[in-house]
PDB file of C-alpha atoms and ligand atoms in Angstrom:
ATOM      1  CA  UNK A   1      -0.064   0.071  -0.038  1.00 81.00           C
ATOM      2  CA  UNK A   2       1.128   3.582  -0.602  1.00 94.00           C
ATOM      3  CA  UNK A   3       1.348   6.669   1.749  1.00 97.00           C
ATOM      4  CA  UNK A   4      -1.942   7.828   0.962  1.00 96.00           C
ATOM      5  CA  UNK A   5      -3.884   4.720   1.208  1.00 97.00           C
ATOM      6  CA  UNK A   6      -2.485   4.033   4.658  1.00 98.00           C
ATOM      7  CA  UNK A   7      -3.272   7.577   5.782  1.00 98.00           C
ATOM      8  CA  UNK A   8      -6.832   7.126   4.662  1.00 97.00           C
ATOM      9  CA  UNK A   9      -7.187   3.798   6.407  1.00 98.00           C
ATOM     10  CA  UNK A  10      -5.846   5.145   9.525  1.00 98.00           C
ATOM     11  CA  UNK A  11      -8.069   7.902   9.518  1.00 97.00           C
ATOM     12  CA  UNK A  12     -10.824   5.578   9.244  1.00 97.00           C
ATOM     13  CA  UNK A  13      -9.786   3.263  11.972  1.00 98.00           C
ATOM     14  CA  UNK A  14      -9.048   6.180  14.545  1.00 98.00           C
ATOM     15  CA  UNK A  15     -11.771   7.019  16.782  1.00 98.00           C
ATOM     16  CA  UNK A  16     -12.891  10.800  16.106  1.00 95.00           C
ATOM     17  CA  UNK A  17     -10.926  12.912  18.577  1.00 95.00           C
ATOM     18  CA  UNK A  18      -7.863  11.099  18.132  1.00 98.00           C
ATOM     19  CA  UNK A  19      -5.322  12.897  16.231  1.00 98.00           C
ATOM     20  CA  UNK A  20      -2.538  11.328  14.097  1.00 98.00           C
ATOM     21  CA  UNK A  21       0.951  12.697  14.034  1.00 99.00           C
ATOM     22  CA  UNK A  22       2.712  11.302  11.059  1.00 98.00           C
ATOM     23  CA  UNK A  23       6.277  10.701  12.328  1.00 98.00           C
ATOM     24  CA  UNK A  24       8.337  11.679   9.151  1.00 98.00           C
ATOM     25  CA  UNK A  25      11.892  11.717  10.805  1.00 98.00           C
ATOM     26  CA  UNK A  26      14.446  10.234   8.590  1.00 97.00           C
ATOM     27  CA  UNK A  27      12.117  10.432   5.424  1.00 97.00           C
ATOM     28  CA  UNK A  28      12.570  13.069   2.776  1.00 96.00           C
ATOM     29  CA  UNK A  29      10.329  15.995   1.960  1.00 97.00           C
ATOM     30  CA  UNK A  30       8.651  14.227  -0.837  1.00 97.00           C
ATOM     31  CA  UNK A  31       7.230  11.621   1.647  1.00 97.00           C
ATOM     32  CA  UNK A  32       5.540  14.628   3.425  1.00 98.00           C
ATOM     33  CA  UNK A  33       4.306  16.130   0.335  1.00 97.00           C
ATOM     34  CA  UNK A  34       2.563  12.713  -0.225  1.00 97.00           C
ATOM     35  CA  UNK A  35       1.021  12.467   3.072  1.00 98.00           C
ATOM     36  CA  UNK A  36       0.023  16.033   2.891  1.00 98.00           C
ATOM     37  CA  UNK A  37      -1.883  15.487  -0.356  1.00 97.00           C
ATOM     38  CA  UNK A  38      -3.646  12.706   1.309  1.00 97.00           C
ATOM     39  CA  UNK A  39      -4.901  15.070   3.940  1.00 97.00           C
ATOM     40  CA  UNK A  40      -2.379  14.666   6.634  1.00 98.00           C
ATOM     41  CA  UNK A  41      -1.620  17.960   8.387  1.00 98.00           C
ATOM     42  CA  UNK A  42       0.387  17.043  11.791  1.00 98.00           C
ATOM     43  CA  UNK A  43       3.837  15.964  11.072  1.00 98.00           C
ATOM     44  CA  UNK A  44       6.495  15.137  13.657  1.00 98.00           C
ATOM     45  CA  UNK A  45      10.176  15.311  13.723  1.00 98.00           C
ATOM     46  CA  UNK A  46      12.791  14.250  16.297  1.00 98.00           C
ATOM     47  CA  UNK A  47      16.015  16.444  15.181  1.00 98.00           C
ATOM     48  CA  UNK A  48      16.317  20.079  15.191  1.00 98.00           C
ATOM     49  CA  UNK A  49      18.302  20.405  12.024  1.00 98.00           C
ATOM     50  CA  UNK A  50      16.104  17.972  10.245  1.00 98.00           C
ATOM     51  CA  UNK A  51      13.036  19.758  11.339  1.00 98.00           C
ATOM     52  CA  UNK A  52      14.483  23.141  10.293  1.00 98.00           C
ATOM     53  CA  UNK A  53      15.473  21.941   6.866  1.00 98.00           C
ATOM     54  CA  UNK A  54      12.098  20.534   6.193  1.00 98.00           C
ATOM     55  CA  UNK A  55      10.072  23.385   7.405  1.00 98.00           C
ATOM     56  CA  UNK A  56      12.441  25.769   5.108  1.00 97.00           C
ATOM     57  CA  UNK A  57      12.097  23.537   2.206  1.00 97.00           C
ATOM     58  CA  UNK A  58       8.245  23.120   2.170  1.00 97.00           C
ATOM     59  CA  UNK A  59       7.305  26.604   3.407  1.00 94.00           C
ATOM     60  CA  UNK A  60       9.211  28.145   0.575  1.00 93.00           C
ATOM     61  CA  UNK A  61       7.058  26.349  -2.095  1.00 95.00           C
ATOM     62  CA  UNK A  62       4.235  28.110  -4.023  1.00 94.00           C
ATOM     63  CA  UNK A  63       1.495  26.979  -5.983  1.00 92.00           C
ATOM     64  CA  UNK A  64       1.451  28.352  -9.929  1.00 94.00           C
ATOM     65  CA  UNK A  65      -0.916  30.980  -8.694  1.00 95.00           C
ATOM     66  CA  UNK A  66       1.708  32.177  -6.212  1.00 94.00           C
ATOM     67  CA  UNK A  67      -0.120  31.024  -3.325  1.00 94.00           C
ATOM     68  CA  UNK A  68       2.329  29.602  -0.676  1.00 94.00           C
ATOM     69  CA  UNK A  69       1.970  25.835   0.102  1.00 94.00           C
ATOM     70  CA  UNK A  70       2.215  23.641   3.312  1.00 97.00           C
ATOM     71  CA  UNK A  71       1.434  26.612   5.456  1.00 96.00           C
ATOM     72  CA  UNK A  72      -1.365  24.781   7.544  1.00 97.00           C
ATOM     73  CA  UNK A  73       1.177  21.907   8.433  1.00 98.00           C
ATOM     74  CA  UNK A  74       1.264  21.440  12.248  1.00 98.00           C
ATOM     75  CA  UNK A  75       4.801  20.494  13.054  1.00 98.00           C
ATOM     76  CA  UNK A  76       5.148  18.668  16.282  1.00 99.00           C
ATOM     77  CA  UNK A  77       8.771  18.087  17.902  1.00 98.00           C
ATOM     78  CA  UNK A  78       9.087  14.577  19.532  1.00 98.00           C
ATOM     79  CA  UNK A  79      12.841  14.199  20.324  1.00 98.00           C
ATOM     80  CA  UNK A  80      15.519  15.008  22.762  1.00 96.00           C
ATOM     81  CA  UNK A  81      15.753  18.930  22.592  1.00 98.00           C
ATOM     82  CA  UNK A  82      19.009  20.575  23.785  1.00 97.00           C
ATOM     83  CA  UNK A  83      18.377  23.997  25.180  1.00 97.00           C
ATOM     84  CA  UNK A  84      20.968  25.393  22.612  1.00 97.00           C
ATOM     85  CA  UNK A  85      18.709  24.427  19.666  1.00 98.00           C
ATOM     86  CA  UNK A  86      15.496  26.048  20.787  1.00 98.00           C
ATOM     87  CA  UNK A  87      15.659  28.660  18.016  1.00 97.00           C
ATOM     88  CA  UNK A  88      15.779  26.145  15.119  1.00 98.00           C
ATOM     89  CA  UNK A  89      12.544  24.610  16.481  1.00 98.00           C
ATOM     90  CA  UNK A  90      10.445  26.686  18.570  1.00 98.00           C
ATOM     91  CA  UNK A  91       9.471  29.332  15.976  1.00 98.00           C
ATOM     92  CA  UNK A  92       8.075  26.429  13.804  1.00 98.00           C
ATOM     93  CA  UNK A  93       6.493  23.859  16.086  1.00 98.00           C
ATOM     94  CA  UNK A  94       2.834  24.143  17.377  1.00 98.00           C
ATOM     95  CA  UNK A  95       3.881  21.457  20.080  1.00 98.00           C
ATOM     96  CA  UNK A  96       6.915  20.053  21.650  1.00 98.00           C
ATOM     97  CA  UNK A  97       5.747  16.648  22.903  1.00 98.00           C
ATOM     98  CA  UNK A  98       9.017  15.634  24.466  1.00 98.00           C
ATOM     99  CA  UNK A  99       9.699  17.912  27.322  1.00 98.00           C
ATOM    100  CA  UNK A 100      12.093  15.609  29.491  1.00 97.00           C
ATOM    101  CA  UNK A 101      13.460  17.995  31.938  1.00 97.00           C
ATOM    102  CA  UNK A 102      12.687  20.776  34.185  1.00 97.00           C
ATOM    103  CA  UNK A 103      15.659  22.587  32.629  1.00 97.00           C
ATOM    104  CA  UNK A 104      14.371  22.192  29.153  1.00 98.00           C
ATOM    105  CA  UNK A 105      10.847  23.430  30.266  1.00 98.00           C
ATOM    106  CA  UNK A 106      12.296  26.559  31.846  1.00 98.00           C
ATOM    107  CA  UNK A 107      14.309  27.226  28.713  1.00 98.00           C
ATOM    108  CA  UNK A 108      11.101  27.129  26.581  1.00 98.00           C
ATOM    109  CA  UNK A 109       9.298  29.333  28.985  1.00 98.00           C
ATOM    110  CA  UNK A 110      12.351  31.872  28.870  1.00 98.00           C
ATOM    111  CA  UNK A 111      12.355  31.683  25.033  1.00 98.00           C
ATOM    112  CA  UNK A 112       8.771  32.423  25.065  1.00 98.00           C
ATOM    113  CA  UNK A 113       9.054  35.303  27.262  1.00 98.00           C
ATOM    114  CA  UNK A 114      11.619  36.731  24.963  1.00 98.00           C
ATOM    115  CA  UNK A 115       9.637  36.094  21.819  1.00 98.00           C
ATOM    116  CA  UNK A 116       6.329  36.675  23.036  1.00 97.00           C
ATOM    117  CA  UNK A 117       5.093  33.245  22.446  1.00 97.00           C
ATOM    118  CA  UNK A 118       3.192  30.553  24.182  1.00 97.00           C
ATOM    119  CA  UNK A 119       4.591  27.030  23.467  1.00 98.00           C
ATOM    120  CA  UNK A 120       2.059  24.146  23.890  1.00 98.00           C
ATOM    121  CA  UNK A 121       4.070  21.119  25.464  1.00 98.00           C
ATOM    122  CA  UNK A 122       3.591  17.687  26.608  1.00 98.00           C
ATOM    123  CA  UNK A 123       5.477  16.377  29.589  1.00 98.00           C
ATOM    124  CA  UNK A 124       7.260  13.123  28.719  1.00 98.00           C
ATOM    125  CA  UNK A 125       6.768  10.456  31.201  1.00 98.00           C
ATOM    126  CA  UNK A 126       9.006   7.617  31.575  1.00 96.00           C
ATOM    127  CA  UNK A 127       6.975   4.388  31.400  1.00 93.00           C
ATOM    128  CA  UNK A 128       8.983   1.908  29.754  1.00 88.00           C
ATOM    129  CA  UNK A 129      11.293  -0.606  31.625  1.00 83.00           C
ATOM    130  CA  UNK A 130      14.227   0.369  29.610  1.00 80.00           C
ATOM    131  CA  UNK A 131      16.567   2.528  31.400  1.00 76.00           C
ATOM    132  CA  UNK A 132      17.614   4.153  28.213  1.00 71.00           C
ATOM    133  CA  UNK A 133      14.557   5.949  27.514  1.00 71.00           C
ATOM    134  CA  UNK A 134      14.086   9.478  28.651  1.00 86.00           C
ATOM    135  CA  UNK A 135      11.340  11.195  30.580  1.00 94.00           C
ATOM    136  CA  UNK A 136      10.015  12.195  33.886  1.00 97.00           C
ATOM    137  CA  UNK A 137       9.141  10.030  36.859  1.00 96.00           C
ATOM    138  CA  UNK A 138       5.416  10.205  37.950  1.00 96.00           C
ATOM    139  CA  UNK A 139       6.404  12.016  41.030  1.00 96.00           C
ATOM    140  CA  UNK A 140       8.431  14.672  38.788  1.00 97.00           C
ATOM    141  CA  UNK A 141       5.353  15.305  36.809  1.00 97.00           C
ATOM    142  CA  UNK A 142       3.295  15.895  39.586  1.00 96.00           C
ATOM    143  CA  UNK A 143       5.968  18.453  40.927  1.00 96.00           C
ATOM    144  CA  UNK A 144       5.785  20.256  37.759  1.00 96.00           C
ATOM    145  CA  UNK A 145       2.207  20.357  37.369  1.00 95.00           C
ATOM    146  CA  UNK A 146       1.822  21.606  40.980  1.00 93.00           C
ATOM    147  CA  UNK A 147       3.942  24.754  39.682  1.00 94.00           C
ATOM    148  CA  UNK A 148       2.484  25.169  36.169  1.00 93.00           C
ATOM    149  CA  UNK A 149       1.628  28.860  37.051  1.00 92.00           C
ATOM    150  CA  UNK A 150       5.489  29.469  37.066  1.00 94.00           C
ATOM    151  CA  UNK A 151       5.555  28.812  33.553  1.00 96.00           C
ATOM    152  CA  UNK A 152       3.647  31.571  31.971  1.00 95.00           C
ATOM    153  CA  UNK A 153       4.997  31.176  28.341  1.00 97.00           C
ATOM    154  CA  UNK A 154       4.292  27.446  28.271  1.00 97.00           C
ATOM    155  CA  UNK A 155       0.808  25.621  28.003  1.00 96.00           C
ATOM    156  CA  UNK A 156       1.415  22.123  29.297  1.00 97.00           C
ATOM    157  CA  UNK A 157      -1.308  20.393  27.139  1.00 97.00           C
ATOM    158  CA  UNK A 158      -0.770  16.724  28.579  1.00 98.00           C
ATOM    159  CA  UNK A 159       1.577  13.636  28.590  1.00 98.00           C
ATOM    160  CA  UNK A 160       3.540  11.731  26.117  1.00 98.00           C
ATOM    161  CA  UNK A 161       5.042   8.364  26.573  1.00 98.00           C
ATOM    162  CA  UNK A 162       6.609   5.453  24.937  1.00 97.00           C
ATOM    163  CA  UNK A 163       5.880   1.822  25.874  1.00 96.00           C
ATOM    164  CA  UNK A 164       8.732  -0.739  26.412  1.00 95.00           C
ATOM    165  CA  UNK A 165      10.003  -2.175  23.135  1.00 93.00           C
ATOM    166  CA  UNK A 166       8.896  -5.731  23.515  1.00 94.00           C
ATOM    167  CA  UNK A 167       6.546  -8.241  22.072  1.00 94.00           C
ATOM    168  CA  UNK A 168       5.123  -8.921  25.391  1.00 96.00           C
ATOM    169  CA  UNK A 169       1.759  -7.167  25.116  1.00 97.00           C
ATOM    170  CA  UNK A 170       1.155  -7.361  28.913  1.00 97.00           C
ATOM    171  CA  UNK A 171       4.209  -5.266  29.542  1.00 96.00           C
ATOM    172  CA  UNK A 172       2.962  -2.776  26.839  1.00 97.00           C
ATOM    173  CA  UNK A 173      -0.528  -2.747  28.936  1.00 98.00           C
ATOM    174  CA  UNK A 174       0.962  -2.361  32.055  1.00 97.00           C
ATOM    175  CA  UNK A 175       3.162   0.848  30.585  1.00 97.00           C
ATOM    176  CA  UNK A 176       0.084   2.353  29.189  1.00 98.00           C
ATOM    177  CA  UNK A 177      -2.162   1.705  32.023  1.00 98.00           C
ATOM    178  CA  UNK A 178       0.405   3.419  34.453  1.00 97.00           C
ATOM    179  CA  UNK A 179       0.473   6.521  32.175  1.00 98.00           C
ATOM    180  CA  UNK A 180      -3.282   6.606  31.576  1.00 98.00           C
ATOM    181  CA  UNK A 181      -3.858   6.515  35.539  1.00 98.00           C
ATOM    182  CA  UNK A 182      -1.436   9.607  35.785  1.00 98.00           C
ATOM    183  CA  UNK A 183      -3.094  11.311  33.082  1.00 98.00           C
ATOM    184  CA  UNK A 184      -6.494  10.969  34.737  1.00 97.00           C
ATOM    185  CA  UNK A 185      -5.171  11.910  38.084  1.00 96.00           C
ATOM    186  CA  UNK A 186      -4.069  15.236  36.757  1.00 95.00           C
ATOM    187  CA  UNK A 187      -6.824  15.998  34.486  1.00 93.00           C
ATOM    188  CA  UNK A 188      -9.212  15.486  37.581  1.00 90.00           C
ATOM    189  CA  UNK A 189      -7.303  17.922  39.553  1.00 83.00           C
ATOM    190  CA  UNK A 190      -6.940  20.307  36.611  1.00 75.00           C
ATOM    191  CA  UNK A 191     -10.439  21.595  36.339  1.00 65.00           C
ATOM    192  CA  UNK A 192     -10.789  22.812  39.956  1.00 59.00           C
ATOM    193  CA  UNK A 193      -7.254  24.002  40.586  1.00 53.00           C
ATOM    194  CA  UNK A 194      -5.054  26.814  38.841  1.00 53.00           C
ATOM    195  CA  UNK A 195      -6.234  27.580  35.241  1.00 63.00           C
ATOM    196  CA  UNK A 196      -2.709  26.896  34.171  1.00 75.00           C
ATOM    197  CA  UNK A 197      -3.707  23.438  33.616  1.00 86.00           C
ATOM    198  CA  UNK A 198      -7.095  24.131  32.195  1.00 85.00           C
ATOM    199  CA  UNK A 199      -5.719  22.672  28.684  1.00 92.00           C
ATOM    200  CA  UNK A 200      -4.407  19.602  29.977  1.00 95.00           C
ATOM    201  CA  UNK A 201      -6.370  17.344  27.513  1.00 96.00           C
ATOM    202  CA  UNK A 202      -3.739  15.345  25.525  1.00 98.00           C
ATOM    203  CA  UNK A 203      -2.432  11.806  26.174  1.00 98.00           C
ATOM    204  CA  UNK A 204       0.103  10.953  23.280  1.00 98.00           C
ATOM    205  CA  UNK A 205       0.611   7.112  23.384  1.00 98.00           C
ATOM    206  CA  UNK A 206       0.681   4.785  20.523  1.00 98.00           C
ATOM    207  CA  UNK A 207       3.381   3.992  17.607  1.00 98.00           C
ATOM    208  CA  UNK A 208       3.290   1.788  14.754  1.00 98.00           C
ATOM    209  CA  UNK A 209       3.568  -1.419  16.570  1.00 97.00           C
ATOM    210  CA  UNK A 210       1.349  -0.459  19.601  1.00 98.00           C
ATOM    211  CA  UNK A 211      -1.254   2.113  18.531  1.00 98.00           C
ATOM    212  CA  UNK A 212      -4.076  -0.122  18.664  1.00 98.00           C
ATOM    213  CA  UNK A 213      -3.307  -1.173  22.599  1.00 98.00           C
ATOM    214  CA  UNK A 214      -2.964   2.585  23.035  1.00 98.00           C
ATOM    215  CA  UNK A 215      -6.492   3.474  21.906  1.00 98.00           C
ATOM    216  CA  UNK A 216      -7.620   1.106  24.696  1.00 98.00           C
ATOM    217  CA  UNK A 217      -5.859   3.233  27.349  1.00 98.00           C
ATOM    218  CA  UNK A 218      -7.153   6.527  26.238  1.00 98.00           C
ATOM    219  CA  UNK A 219      -4.816   7.855  23.613  1.00 98.00           C
ATOM    220  CA  UNK A 220      -5.851  11.249  22.346  1.00 98.00           C
ATOM    221  CA  UNK A 221      -2.927  11.255  19.808  1.00 98.00           C
ATOM    222  CA  UNK A 222      -0.867   8.605  17.935  1.00 99.00           C
ATOM    223  CA  UNK A 223       2.586   9.053  16.544  1.00 98.00           C
ATOM    224  CA  UNK A 224       2.996   6.970  13.671  1.00 98.00           C
ATOM    225  CA  UNK A 225       6.161   6.708  11.284  1.00 98.00           C
ATOM    226  CA  UNK A 226       7.037   3.265  10.023  1.00 98.00           C
ATOM    227  CA  UNK A 227       3.604   2.030   9.386  1.00 98.00           C
ATOM    228  CA  UNK A 228       3.014   5.001   6.893  1.00 98.00           C
ATOM    229  CA  UNK A 229       6.370   5.605   5.478  1.00 98.00           C
ATOM    230  CA  UNK A 230       8.107   2.449   5.798  1.00 97.00           C
ATOM    231  CA  UNK A 231      11.504   1.512   7.542  1.00 96.00           C
ATOM    232  CA  UNK A 232      13.715   4.464   8.401  1.00 95.00           C
ATOM    233  CA  UNK A 233      17.240   4.409   6.954  1.00 84.00           C
ATOM    234  CA  UNK A 234      19.645   5.740   9.580  1.00 83.00           C
TER     235      UNK A 234
HETATM  236  C1  PLP B 301      10.105   7.501  15.854  1.00 54.07           C
HETATM  237  C2  PLP B 301       9.225   7.755  16.943  1.00 54.07           C
HETATM  238  C3  PLP B 301       7.866   7.505  16.771  1.00 54.07           C
HETATM  239  C4  PLP B 301       7.530   6.496  15.614  1.00 54.07           C
HETATM  240  O1  PLP B 301       7.582   5.193  15.805  1.00 54.07           O
HETATM  241  P1  PLP B 301       7.180   4.310  14.568  1.00 54.07           P
HETATM  242  O2  PLP B 301       7.484   2.895  15.321  1.00 54.07           O
HETATM  243  O3  PLP B 301       8.024   4.441  13.291  1.00 54.07           O
HETATM  244  O4  PLP B 301       5.749   4.502  14.370  1.00 54.07           O
HETATM  245  C5  PLP B 301       6.885   7.794  17.521  1.00 54.07           C
HETATM  246  N1  PLP B 301       7.118   8.564  18.735  1.00 54.07           N
HETATM  247  C6  PLP B 301       8.519   8.841  19.091  1.00 54.07           C
HETATM  248  C7  PLP B 301       8.891   9.765  20.186  1.00 54.07           C
HETATM  249  C8  PLP B 301       9.589   8.534  18.163  1.00 54.07           C
HETATM  250  O5  PLP B 301      10.726   9.079  18.331  1.00 54.07           O
END
């Protein structure tokens, strides 16, 4: 199947209200053009330079009538973001899904104050059993959420997580159920408490291999690369 058929099928399969982020990292701009032509609008990238290069290339293209193309792409950042790379990323993205340290959160907030911009972010929650994966513990997330008003130029929109890389579905379910419980706990407190968290609505879980499971655990956004674009060439 080609890229556009897969996107159309995914859109039919995903419940309404669940967003599809097409993970285009390591794929050329042509893959994005093809997905865009099939109606895809949210694209996710994981490396600052690569994001910047693709945004630059696509946003400069015009239709024969002079109209700029690809202006309505919503770029999401999903990789590790170093604080010295913010200016390659923050001007162009509508969401940073991978905030994995308080230092990064503060830096995004500072950048927003200097550039008069509020950035939507997700807090990356470490749910996998692998030590290598990044992200906050549940308690670290509770602490940040408790001080959300300190970050006036950041809107904490929810949580992102990656399950353990395994074929054992029980492990994946256990990972997703923990992040769902944390998400529900925070959402429940968000309505009554500080309005700083009133937009806490997104639970970004589910990738090519496990998105169907993630849907059972309340995913509001799946991040799918390989299934749409094929294997990545690193
Ligand atoms: C690469 C990546 C994905 C997409 O993974 P696939 O298995 O190709 O669907 C999703 N989320 C994050 C954070 C990623 O880095």
